[in-house]
Coordinates of C-alpha atoms and ligand atoms in Angstrom, one line a residue:
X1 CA 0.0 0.0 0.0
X2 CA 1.3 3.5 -0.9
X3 CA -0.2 7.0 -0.3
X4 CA 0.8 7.4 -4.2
X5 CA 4.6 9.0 -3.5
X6 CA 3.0 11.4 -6.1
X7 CA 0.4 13.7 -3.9
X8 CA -2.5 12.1 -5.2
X9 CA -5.3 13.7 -3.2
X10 CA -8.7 15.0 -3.4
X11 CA -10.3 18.3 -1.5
X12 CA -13.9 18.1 -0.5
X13 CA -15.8 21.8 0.0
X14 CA -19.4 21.6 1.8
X15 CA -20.9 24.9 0.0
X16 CA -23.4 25.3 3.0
X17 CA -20.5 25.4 6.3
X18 CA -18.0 26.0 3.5
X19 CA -15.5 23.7 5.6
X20 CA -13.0 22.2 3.4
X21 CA -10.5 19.4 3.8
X22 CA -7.9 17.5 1.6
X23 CA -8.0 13.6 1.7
X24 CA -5.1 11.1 0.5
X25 CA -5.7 8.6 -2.2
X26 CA -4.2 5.5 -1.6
X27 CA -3.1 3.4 -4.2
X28 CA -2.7 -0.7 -3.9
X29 CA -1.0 -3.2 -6.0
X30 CA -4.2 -3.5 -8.3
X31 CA -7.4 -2.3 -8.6
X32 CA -9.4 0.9 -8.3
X33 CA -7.1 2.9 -5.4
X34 CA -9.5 4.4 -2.5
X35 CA -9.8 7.5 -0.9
X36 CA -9.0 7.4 2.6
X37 CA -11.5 9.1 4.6
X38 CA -10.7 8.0 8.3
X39 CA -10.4 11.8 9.5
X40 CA -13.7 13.1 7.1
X41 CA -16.0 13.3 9.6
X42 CA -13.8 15.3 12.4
X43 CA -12.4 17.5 9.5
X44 CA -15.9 17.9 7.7
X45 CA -18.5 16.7 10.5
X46 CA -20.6 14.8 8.5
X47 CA -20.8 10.9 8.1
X48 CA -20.8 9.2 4.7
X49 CA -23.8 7.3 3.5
X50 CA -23.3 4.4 1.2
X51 CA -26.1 1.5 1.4
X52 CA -24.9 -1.7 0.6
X53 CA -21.1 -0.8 0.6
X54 CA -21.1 -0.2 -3.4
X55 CA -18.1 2.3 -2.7
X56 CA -16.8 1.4 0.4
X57 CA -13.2 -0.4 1.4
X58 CA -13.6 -1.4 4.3
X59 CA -10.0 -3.0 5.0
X60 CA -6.9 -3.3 3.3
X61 CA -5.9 -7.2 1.8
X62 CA -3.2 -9.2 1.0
X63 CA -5.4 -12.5 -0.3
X64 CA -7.8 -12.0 -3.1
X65 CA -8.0 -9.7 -5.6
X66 CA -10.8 -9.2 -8.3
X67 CA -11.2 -7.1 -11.4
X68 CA -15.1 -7.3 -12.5
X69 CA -14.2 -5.2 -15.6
X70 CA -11.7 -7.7 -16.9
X71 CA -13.2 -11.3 -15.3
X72 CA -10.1 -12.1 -13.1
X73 CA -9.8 -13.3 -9.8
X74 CA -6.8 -14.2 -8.2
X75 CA -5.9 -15.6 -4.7
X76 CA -2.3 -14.4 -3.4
X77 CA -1.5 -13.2 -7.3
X78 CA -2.1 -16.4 -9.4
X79 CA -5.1 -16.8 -11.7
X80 CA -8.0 -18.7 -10.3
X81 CA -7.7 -20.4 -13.6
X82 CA -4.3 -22.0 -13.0
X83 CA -5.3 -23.0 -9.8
X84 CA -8.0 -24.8 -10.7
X85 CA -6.5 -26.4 -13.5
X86 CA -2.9 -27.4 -12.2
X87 CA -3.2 -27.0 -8.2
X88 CA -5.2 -28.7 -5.3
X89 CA -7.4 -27.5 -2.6
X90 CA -5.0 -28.4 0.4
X91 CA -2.6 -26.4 -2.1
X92 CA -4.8 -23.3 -2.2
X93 CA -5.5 -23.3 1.7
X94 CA -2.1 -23.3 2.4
X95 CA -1.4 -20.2 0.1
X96 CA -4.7 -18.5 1.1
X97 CA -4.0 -18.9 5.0
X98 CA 0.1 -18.8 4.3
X99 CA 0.3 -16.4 1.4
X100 CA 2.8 -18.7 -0.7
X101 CA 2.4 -21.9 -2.0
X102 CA 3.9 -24.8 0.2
X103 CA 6.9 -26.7 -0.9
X104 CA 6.6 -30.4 -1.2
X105 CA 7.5 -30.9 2.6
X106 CA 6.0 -28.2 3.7
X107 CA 2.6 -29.2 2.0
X108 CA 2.9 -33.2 3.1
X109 CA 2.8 -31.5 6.7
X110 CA -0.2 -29.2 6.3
X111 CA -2.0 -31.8 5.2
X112 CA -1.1 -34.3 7.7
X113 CA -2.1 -31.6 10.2
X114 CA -5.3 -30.4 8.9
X115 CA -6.5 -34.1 8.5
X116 CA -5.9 -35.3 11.7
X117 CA -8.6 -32.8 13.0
X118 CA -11.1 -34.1 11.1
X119 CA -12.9 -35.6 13.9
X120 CA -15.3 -34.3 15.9
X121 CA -16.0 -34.6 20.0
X122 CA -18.2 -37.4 20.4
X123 CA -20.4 -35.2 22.3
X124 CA -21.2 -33.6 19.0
X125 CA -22.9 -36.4 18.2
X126 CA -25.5 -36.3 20.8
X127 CA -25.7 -32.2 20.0
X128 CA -26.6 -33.5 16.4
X129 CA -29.7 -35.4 17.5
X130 CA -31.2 -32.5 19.0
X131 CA -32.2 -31.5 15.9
X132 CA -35.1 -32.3 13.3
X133 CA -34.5 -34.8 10.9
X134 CA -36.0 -32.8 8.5
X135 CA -33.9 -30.1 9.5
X136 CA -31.8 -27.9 6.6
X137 CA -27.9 -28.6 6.4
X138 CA -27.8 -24.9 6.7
X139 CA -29.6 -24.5 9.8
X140 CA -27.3 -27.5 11.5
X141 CA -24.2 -26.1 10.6
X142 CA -24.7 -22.5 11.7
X143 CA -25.5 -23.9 15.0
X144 CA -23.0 -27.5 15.1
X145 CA -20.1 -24.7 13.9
X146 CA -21.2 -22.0 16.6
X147 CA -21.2 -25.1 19.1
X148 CA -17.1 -26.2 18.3
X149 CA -16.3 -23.0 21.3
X150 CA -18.2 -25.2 23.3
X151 CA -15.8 -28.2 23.0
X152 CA -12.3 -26.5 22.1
X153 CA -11.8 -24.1 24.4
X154 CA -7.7 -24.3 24.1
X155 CA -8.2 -22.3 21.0
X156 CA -10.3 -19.9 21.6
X157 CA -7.5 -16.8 22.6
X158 CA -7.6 -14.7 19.3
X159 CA -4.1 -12.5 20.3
X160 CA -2.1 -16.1 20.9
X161 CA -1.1 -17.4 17.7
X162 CA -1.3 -20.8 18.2
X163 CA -4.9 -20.8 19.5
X164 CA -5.6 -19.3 16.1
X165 CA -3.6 -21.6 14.1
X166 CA -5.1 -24.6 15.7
X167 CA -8.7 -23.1 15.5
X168 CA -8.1 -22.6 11.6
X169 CA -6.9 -25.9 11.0
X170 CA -9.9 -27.7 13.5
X171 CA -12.4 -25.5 11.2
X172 CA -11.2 -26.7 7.9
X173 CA -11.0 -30.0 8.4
X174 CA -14.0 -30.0 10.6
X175 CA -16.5 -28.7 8.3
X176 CA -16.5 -31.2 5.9
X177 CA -17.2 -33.8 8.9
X178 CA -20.1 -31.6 10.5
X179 CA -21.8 -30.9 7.0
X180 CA -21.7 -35.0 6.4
X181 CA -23.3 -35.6 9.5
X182 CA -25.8 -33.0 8.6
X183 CA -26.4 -34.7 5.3
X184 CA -26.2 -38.4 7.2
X185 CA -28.8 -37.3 9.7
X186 CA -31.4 -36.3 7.0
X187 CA -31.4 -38.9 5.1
X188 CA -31.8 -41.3 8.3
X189 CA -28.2 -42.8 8.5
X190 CA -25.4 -43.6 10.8
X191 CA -22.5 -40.8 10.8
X192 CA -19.4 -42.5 9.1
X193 CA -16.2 -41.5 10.8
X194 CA -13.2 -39.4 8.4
X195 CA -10.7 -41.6 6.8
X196 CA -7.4 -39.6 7.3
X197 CA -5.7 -41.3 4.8
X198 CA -7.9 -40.1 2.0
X199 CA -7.7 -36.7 0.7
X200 CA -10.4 -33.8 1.5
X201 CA -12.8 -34.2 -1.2
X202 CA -12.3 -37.8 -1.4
X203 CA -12.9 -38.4 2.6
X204 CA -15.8 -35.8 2.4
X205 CA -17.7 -37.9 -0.4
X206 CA -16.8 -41.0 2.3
X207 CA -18.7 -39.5 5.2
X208 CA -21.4 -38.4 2.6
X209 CA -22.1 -41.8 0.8
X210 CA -20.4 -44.7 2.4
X211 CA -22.9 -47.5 4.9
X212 CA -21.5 -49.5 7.1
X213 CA -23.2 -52.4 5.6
X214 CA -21.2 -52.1 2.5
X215 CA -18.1 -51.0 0.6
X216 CA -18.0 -47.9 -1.0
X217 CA -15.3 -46.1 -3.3
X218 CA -14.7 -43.2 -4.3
X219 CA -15.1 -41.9 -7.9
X220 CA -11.6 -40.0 -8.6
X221 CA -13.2 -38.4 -11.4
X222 CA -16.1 -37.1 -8.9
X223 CA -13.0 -36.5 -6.2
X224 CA -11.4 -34.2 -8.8
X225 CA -14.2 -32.8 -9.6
X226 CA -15.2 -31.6 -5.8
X227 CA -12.2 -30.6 -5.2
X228 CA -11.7 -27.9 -7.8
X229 CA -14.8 -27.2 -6.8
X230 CA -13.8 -26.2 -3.4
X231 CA -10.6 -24.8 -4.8
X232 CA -12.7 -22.1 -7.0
X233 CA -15.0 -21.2 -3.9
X234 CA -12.7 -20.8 -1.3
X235 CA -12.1 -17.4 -1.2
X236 CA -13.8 -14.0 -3.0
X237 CA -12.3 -10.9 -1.1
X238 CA -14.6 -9.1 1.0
X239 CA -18.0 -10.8 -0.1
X240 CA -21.3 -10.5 2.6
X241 CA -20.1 -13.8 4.8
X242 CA -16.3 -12.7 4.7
X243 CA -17.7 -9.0 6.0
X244 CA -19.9 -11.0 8.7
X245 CA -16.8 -13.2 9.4
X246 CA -14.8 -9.9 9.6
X247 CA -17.6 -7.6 11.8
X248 CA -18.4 -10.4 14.3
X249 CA -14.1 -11.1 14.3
X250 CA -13.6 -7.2 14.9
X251 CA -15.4 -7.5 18.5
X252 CA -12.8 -10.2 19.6
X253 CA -15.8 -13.1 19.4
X254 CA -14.1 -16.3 18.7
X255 CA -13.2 -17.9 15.9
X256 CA -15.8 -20.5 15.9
X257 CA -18.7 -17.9 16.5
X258 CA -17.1 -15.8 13.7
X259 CA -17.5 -19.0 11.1
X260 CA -20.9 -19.8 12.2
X261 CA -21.7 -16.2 11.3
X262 CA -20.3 -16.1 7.7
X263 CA -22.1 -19.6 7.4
X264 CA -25.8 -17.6 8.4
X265 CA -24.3 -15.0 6.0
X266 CA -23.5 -17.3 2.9
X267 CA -27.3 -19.1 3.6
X268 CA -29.0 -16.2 1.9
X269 CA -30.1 -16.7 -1.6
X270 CA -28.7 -13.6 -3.2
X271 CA -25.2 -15.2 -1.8
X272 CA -24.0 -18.5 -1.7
X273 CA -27.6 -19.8 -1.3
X274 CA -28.0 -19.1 -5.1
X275 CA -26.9 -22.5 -5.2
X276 CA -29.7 -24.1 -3.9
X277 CA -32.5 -21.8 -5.7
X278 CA -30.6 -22.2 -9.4
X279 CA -31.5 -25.8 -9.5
X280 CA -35.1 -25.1 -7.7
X281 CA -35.8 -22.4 -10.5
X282 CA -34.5 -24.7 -13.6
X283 CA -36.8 -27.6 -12.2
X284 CA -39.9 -24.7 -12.2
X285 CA -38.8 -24.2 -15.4
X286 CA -38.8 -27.6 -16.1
X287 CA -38.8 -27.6 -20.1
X288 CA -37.1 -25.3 -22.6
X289 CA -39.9 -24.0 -24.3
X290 CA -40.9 -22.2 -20.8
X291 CA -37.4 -20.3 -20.5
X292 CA -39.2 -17.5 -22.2
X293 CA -41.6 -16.8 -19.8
X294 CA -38.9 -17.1 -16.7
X295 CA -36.9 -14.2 -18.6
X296 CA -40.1 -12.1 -18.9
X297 CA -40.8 -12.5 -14.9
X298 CA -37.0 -11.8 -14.2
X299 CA -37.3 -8.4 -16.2
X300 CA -40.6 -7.5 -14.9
X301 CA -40.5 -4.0 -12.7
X302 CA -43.3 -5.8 -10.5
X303 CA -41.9 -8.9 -9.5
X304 CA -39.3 -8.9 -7.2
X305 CA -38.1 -12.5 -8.9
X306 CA -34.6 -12.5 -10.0
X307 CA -32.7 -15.2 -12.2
X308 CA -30.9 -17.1 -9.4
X309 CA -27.3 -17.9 -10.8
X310 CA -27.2 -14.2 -12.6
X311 CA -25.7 -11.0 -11.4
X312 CA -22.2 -10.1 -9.3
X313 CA -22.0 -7.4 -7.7
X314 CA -18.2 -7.1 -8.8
X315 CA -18.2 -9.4 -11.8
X316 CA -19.6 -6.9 -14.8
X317 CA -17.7 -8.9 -17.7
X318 CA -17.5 -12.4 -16.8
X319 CA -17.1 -14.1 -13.6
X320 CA -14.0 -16.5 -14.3
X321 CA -15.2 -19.6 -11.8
X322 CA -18.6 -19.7 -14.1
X323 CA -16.0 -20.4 -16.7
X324 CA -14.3 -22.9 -15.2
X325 CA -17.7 -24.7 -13.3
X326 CA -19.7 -24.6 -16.7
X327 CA -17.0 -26.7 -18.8
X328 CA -16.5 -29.0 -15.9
X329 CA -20.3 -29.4 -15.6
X330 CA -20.6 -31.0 -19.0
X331 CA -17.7 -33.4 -18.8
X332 CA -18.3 -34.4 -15.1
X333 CA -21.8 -35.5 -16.2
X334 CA -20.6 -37.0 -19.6
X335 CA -17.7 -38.7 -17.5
X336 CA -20.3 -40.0 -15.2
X337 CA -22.6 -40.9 -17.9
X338 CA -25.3 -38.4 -16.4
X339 CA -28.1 -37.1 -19.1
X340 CA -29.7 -34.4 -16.8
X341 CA -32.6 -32.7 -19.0
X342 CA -32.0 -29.5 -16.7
X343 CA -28.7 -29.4 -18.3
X344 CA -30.4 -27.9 -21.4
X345 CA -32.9 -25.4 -19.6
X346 CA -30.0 -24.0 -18.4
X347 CA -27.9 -23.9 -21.9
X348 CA -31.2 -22.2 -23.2
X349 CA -31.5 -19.9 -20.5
X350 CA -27.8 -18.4 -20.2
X351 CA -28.4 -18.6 -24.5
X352 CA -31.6 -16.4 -24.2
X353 CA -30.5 -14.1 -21.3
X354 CA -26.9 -13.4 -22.7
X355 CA -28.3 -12.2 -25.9
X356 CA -31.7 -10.3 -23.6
X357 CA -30.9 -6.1 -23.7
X358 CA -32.4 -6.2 -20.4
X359 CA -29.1 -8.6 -18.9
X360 CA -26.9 -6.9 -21.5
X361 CA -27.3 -3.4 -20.3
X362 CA -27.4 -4.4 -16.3
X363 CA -24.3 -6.8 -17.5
X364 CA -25.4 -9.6 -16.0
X365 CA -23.7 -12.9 -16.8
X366 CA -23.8 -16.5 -15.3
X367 CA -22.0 -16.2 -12.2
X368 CA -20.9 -19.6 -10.1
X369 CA -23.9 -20.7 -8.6
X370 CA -25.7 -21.2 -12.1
X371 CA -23.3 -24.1 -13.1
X372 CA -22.4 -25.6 -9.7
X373 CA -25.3 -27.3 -9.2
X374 CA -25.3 -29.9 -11.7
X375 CA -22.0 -31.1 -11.0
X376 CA -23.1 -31.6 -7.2
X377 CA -26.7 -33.0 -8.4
X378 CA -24.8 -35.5 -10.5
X379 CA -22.4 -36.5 -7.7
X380 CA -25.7 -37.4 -5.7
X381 CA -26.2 -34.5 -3.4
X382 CA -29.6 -33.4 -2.7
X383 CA -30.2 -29.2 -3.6
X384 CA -30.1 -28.6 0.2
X385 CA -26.8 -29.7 0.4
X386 CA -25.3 -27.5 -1.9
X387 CA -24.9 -24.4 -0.2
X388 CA -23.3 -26.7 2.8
X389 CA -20.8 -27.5 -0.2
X390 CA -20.2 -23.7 -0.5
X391 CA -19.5 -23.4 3.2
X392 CA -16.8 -25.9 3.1
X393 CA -14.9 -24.6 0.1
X394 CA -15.4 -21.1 1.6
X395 CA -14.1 -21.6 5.5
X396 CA -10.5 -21.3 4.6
X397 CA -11.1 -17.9 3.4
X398 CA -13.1 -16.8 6.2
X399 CA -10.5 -17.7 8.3
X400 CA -7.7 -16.5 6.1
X401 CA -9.8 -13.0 6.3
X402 CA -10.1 -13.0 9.7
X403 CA -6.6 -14.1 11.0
X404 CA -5.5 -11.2 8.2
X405 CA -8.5 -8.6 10.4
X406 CA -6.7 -9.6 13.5
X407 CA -3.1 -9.1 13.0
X408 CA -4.1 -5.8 11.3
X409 CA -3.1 -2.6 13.2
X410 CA -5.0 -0.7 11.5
X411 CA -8.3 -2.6 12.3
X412 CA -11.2 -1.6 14.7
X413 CA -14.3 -2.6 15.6
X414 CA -16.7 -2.0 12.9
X415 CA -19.8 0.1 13.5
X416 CA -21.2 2.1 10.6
X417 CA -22.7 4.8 11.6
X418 CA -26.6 5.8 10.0
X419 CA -29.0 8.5 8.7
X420 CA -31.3 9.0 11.8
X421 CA -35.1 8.7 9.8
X422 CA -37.3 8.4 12.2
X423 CA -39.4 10.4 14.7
X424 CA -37.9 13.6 16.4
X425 CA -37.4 13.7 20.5
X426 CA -40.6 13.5 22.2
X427 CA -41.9 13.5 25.6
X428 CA -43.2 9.6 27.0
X429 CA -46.9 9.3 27.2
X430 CA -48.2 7.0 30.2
X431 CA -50.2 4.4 29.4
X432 CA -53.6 6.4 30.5
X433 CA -53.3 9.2 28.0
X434 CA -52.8 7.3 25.3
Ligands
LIG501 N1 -32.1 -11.3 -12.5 C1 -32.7 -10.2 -12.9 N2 -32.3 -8.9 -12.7 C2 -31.2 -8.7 -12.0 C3 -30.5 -9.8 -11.5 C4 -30.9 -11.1 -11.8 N3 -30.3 -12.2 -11.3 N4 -29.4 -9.4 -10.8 C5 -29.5 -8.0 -10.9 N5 -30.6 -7.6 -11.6 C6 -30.9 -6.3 -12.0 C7 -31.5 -5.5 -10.8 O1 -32.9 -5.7 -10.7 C8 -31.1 -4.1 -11.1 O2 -32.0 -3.6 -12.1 P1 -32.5 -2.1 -12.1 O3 -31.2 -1.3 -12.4 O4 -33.5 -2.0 -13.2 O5 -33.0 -1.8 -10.7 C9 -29.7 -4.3 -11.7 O6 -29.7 -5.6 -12.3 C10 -28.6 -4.1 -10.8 O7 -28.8 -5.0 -9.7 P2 -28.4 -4.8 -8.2 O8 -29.4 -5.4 -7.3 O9 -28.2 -3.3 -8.0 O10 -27.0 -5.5 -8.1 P3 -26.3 -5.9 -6.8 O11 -24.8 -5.8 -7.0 O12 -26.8 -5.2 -5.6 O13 -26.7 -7.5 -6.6 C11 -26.6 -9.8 -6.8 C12 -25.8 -8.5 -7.0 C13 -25.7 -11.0 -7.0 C14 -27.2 -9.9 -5.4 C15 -27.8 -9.9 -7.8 O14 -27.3 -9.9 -9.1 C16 -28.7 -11.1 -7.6 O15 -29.6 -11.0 -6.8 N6 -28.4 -12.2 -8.4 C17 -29.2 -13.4 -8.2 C18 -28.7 -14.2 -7.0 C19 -27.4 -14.9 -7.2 O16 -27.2 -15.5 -8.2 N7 -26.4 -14.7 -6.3 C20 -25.1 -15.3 -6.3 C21 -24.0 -14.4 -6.5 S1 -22.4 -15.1 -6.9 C22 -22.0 -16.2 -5.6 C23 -21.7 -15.5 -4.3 O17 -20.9 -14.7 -4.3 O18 -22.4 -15.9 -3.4

């Protein structure tokens, strides 16, 4: 980060106090550069107002970094593109949480340590059956993640390093194990332990599909598959859940409460529960002859429907894991020798929407979530496992954020402030004179 060498600034004048003030520009390693308006409100004594964050930095990074104009993402400086194609997810924690990639004995350790955390307190198990059977993977994890501070409380220190280290490492390879036993409980079936000796995709499909009362193996193709799948979701900058993660991390709450946050954040179907709603909306669908009339609701004024699996807030050219999910999509499911009649509804649907002046002018493009689905669907996961998927792939970047918020200087904690709408001071009324 520099404050431009050059005197890059810009000079705000209120015309009504006609106070006036000079703020720095400072510029990063890529990207738009921001103007740094810490003092604006003690030089200028006004607040900013910006719903939604659409201008607002609210931290400075060293993990991800996205152009939307151009369609790149890149975690630590390498193209999400050549990680997915020539790296591994243990690979890409490891530079997400380390900010290099590991050498060949330093990644044989990181893996041995993250996979022998994979189990869980056997109390957990008994936690587990409180719930519904019925209940949504969603709903079990925010509260079986939240519950780990309950169990681990020799990580739980945020300002000693080695609690944090050991709480990162429990949380990735925990999650997989807690979202299998959320996916086990549904569906009526005993939990089936981790395998460390299998690798994190590969023991994740384990928990999720083996029975005791028979052999099962897994698919390498399917393994592969999962795990670029978790490679190209495990981290996006400063997305809604890695803000939640961020805001409930900048009041010193621990990490565990901090993941179960971003996990309520991601559930939310304009986030990561776009998952989910794609494949509900293609089934609605159903046929392509009734794309059509989807487009028309999505560009209708009145209806507050949206296409599920369109849109970025940052992406406005392409969004490069679409790429990369919609070409694995068809050979997964040729691989696997899956015809899945959806498939087409949503060939048609990106077809008629890409070439719709409606999605043109709002650039709207297929973002992750529209492709994902089928891949996951094929593998046999139900729809209300996908977004649990999502969570998985996603913790190592919640936690990379948040270790990165905590050993930040510069970091407070984060309260916006507001524009007061509502009724002027007033006297109480007792209840007889009203
Ligand atoms: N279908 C129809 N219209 C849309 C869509 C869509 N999917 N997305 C945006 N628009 C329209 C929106 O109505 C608005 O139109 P107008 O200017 O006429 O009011 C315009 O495009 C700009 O939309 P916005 O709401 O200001 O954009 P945003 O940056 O606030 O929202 C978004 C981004 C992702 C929430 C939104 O595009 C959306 O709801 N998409 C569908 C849900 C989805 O797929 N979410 C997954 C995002 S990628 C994975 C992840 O990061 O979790």
């Amino acid at each position: 980060m520099s404050k431009s060498g050059s005197n890059h600034t810009v000079t705000m004048t209120d015309n009504v106090t006609g106070k006036t003030a000079t703020f720095p520009v400072i510029h990063g390693t890529a990207g738009a550069p921001v103007l740094d308006i810490r003092t604006f409100n003690k030089e200028m004594g006004l607040f900013t107002y910006d719903p939604g964050y659409t201008a607002t930095g609210s931290c400075q990074s060293k993990i991800t970094f996205i152009d939307g104009d151009e369609g790149i993402l890149q975690y630590r400086g390498y193209p999400i593109e050549q990680l997915a194609e020539q790296s591994d997810y243990m690979e890409v924690c490891y530079l997400l949480l380390f900010g290099e990639l590991p050498s060949k004995a330093e990644k044989e350790k990181f893996v041995y340590d993250v996979s022998h955390h994979t189990m869980v307190h056997d109390q957990i198990n008994n936690f587990f059956r409180g719930f519904r059977r019925d209940a949504h993977p969603m709903a079990v994890m925010c509260g079986a993640v939240g519950g780990l501070a309950a169990f681990y409380h020799d990580s739980l220190d945020i300002e000693n390093p080695w609690h944090r280290t050991v709480a990162s490492y429990r949380l990735i390879a925990k999650l997989p194990t807690i979202a299998a036993m959320a996916y086990k409980y549904t569906v009526g079936q005993p939990f089936i332990y981790p395998r460390n000796n299998m690798g994190y995709a590969e023991n994740f499909l384990h928990m999720c599909f083996a029975t005791p009362a028979e052999d099962y193996k897994v698919d390498p193709v399917v393994a592969k598959a999962l795990d670029t799948i978790f490679t190209l979701h495990a981290d996006h900058e400063q997305n809604a859940s890695a803000s939640t993660v961020r805001l409930a991390g900048s009041t010193g709450a621990n990490p565990y409460a901090c993941i179960a946050a971003g996990i309520a954040a991601l559930w939310g179907p304009s986030h990561g529960g776009a998952n989910e709603q794609v494949l509900n909306m293609l089934e609605e669908i159903g046929t392509v002859d009734k794309v059509h009339d989807m487009v028309k609701r999505a560009k209708d004024p009145d209806d507050s429907f949206r296409l599920f699996g369109f849109g970025h807030r940052v992406y406005k050219n392409h969004d490069p894991r679409a790429t990369v999910i919609a070409k694995a999509a068809h050979e997964v499911l040729e691989a696997l020798g899956v015809h899945d009649p959806l498939l087409e509804v949503a060939v048609a649907l990106e077809k008629i929407a890409l070439e719709d002046e409606y999605f043109i002018k709002r650039r709207l493009y297929p973002n992750v979530d529209f492709y994902s689905g089928f891949i996951l669907k094929a593998m046999g996961f139900p729809v209300s496992m996908f977004t649990a998927l999502f969570a998985i792939g996603r913790t190592v970047g919640w936690i990379a954020q948040w270790n990165e918020l905590i050993e930040d200087p510069e970091q407070k904690i984060n309260r916006p402030r507001q524009l007061y709408t509502g009724a002027a001071a007033r006297d109480f009324v007792p209840l007889d004179k009203r």
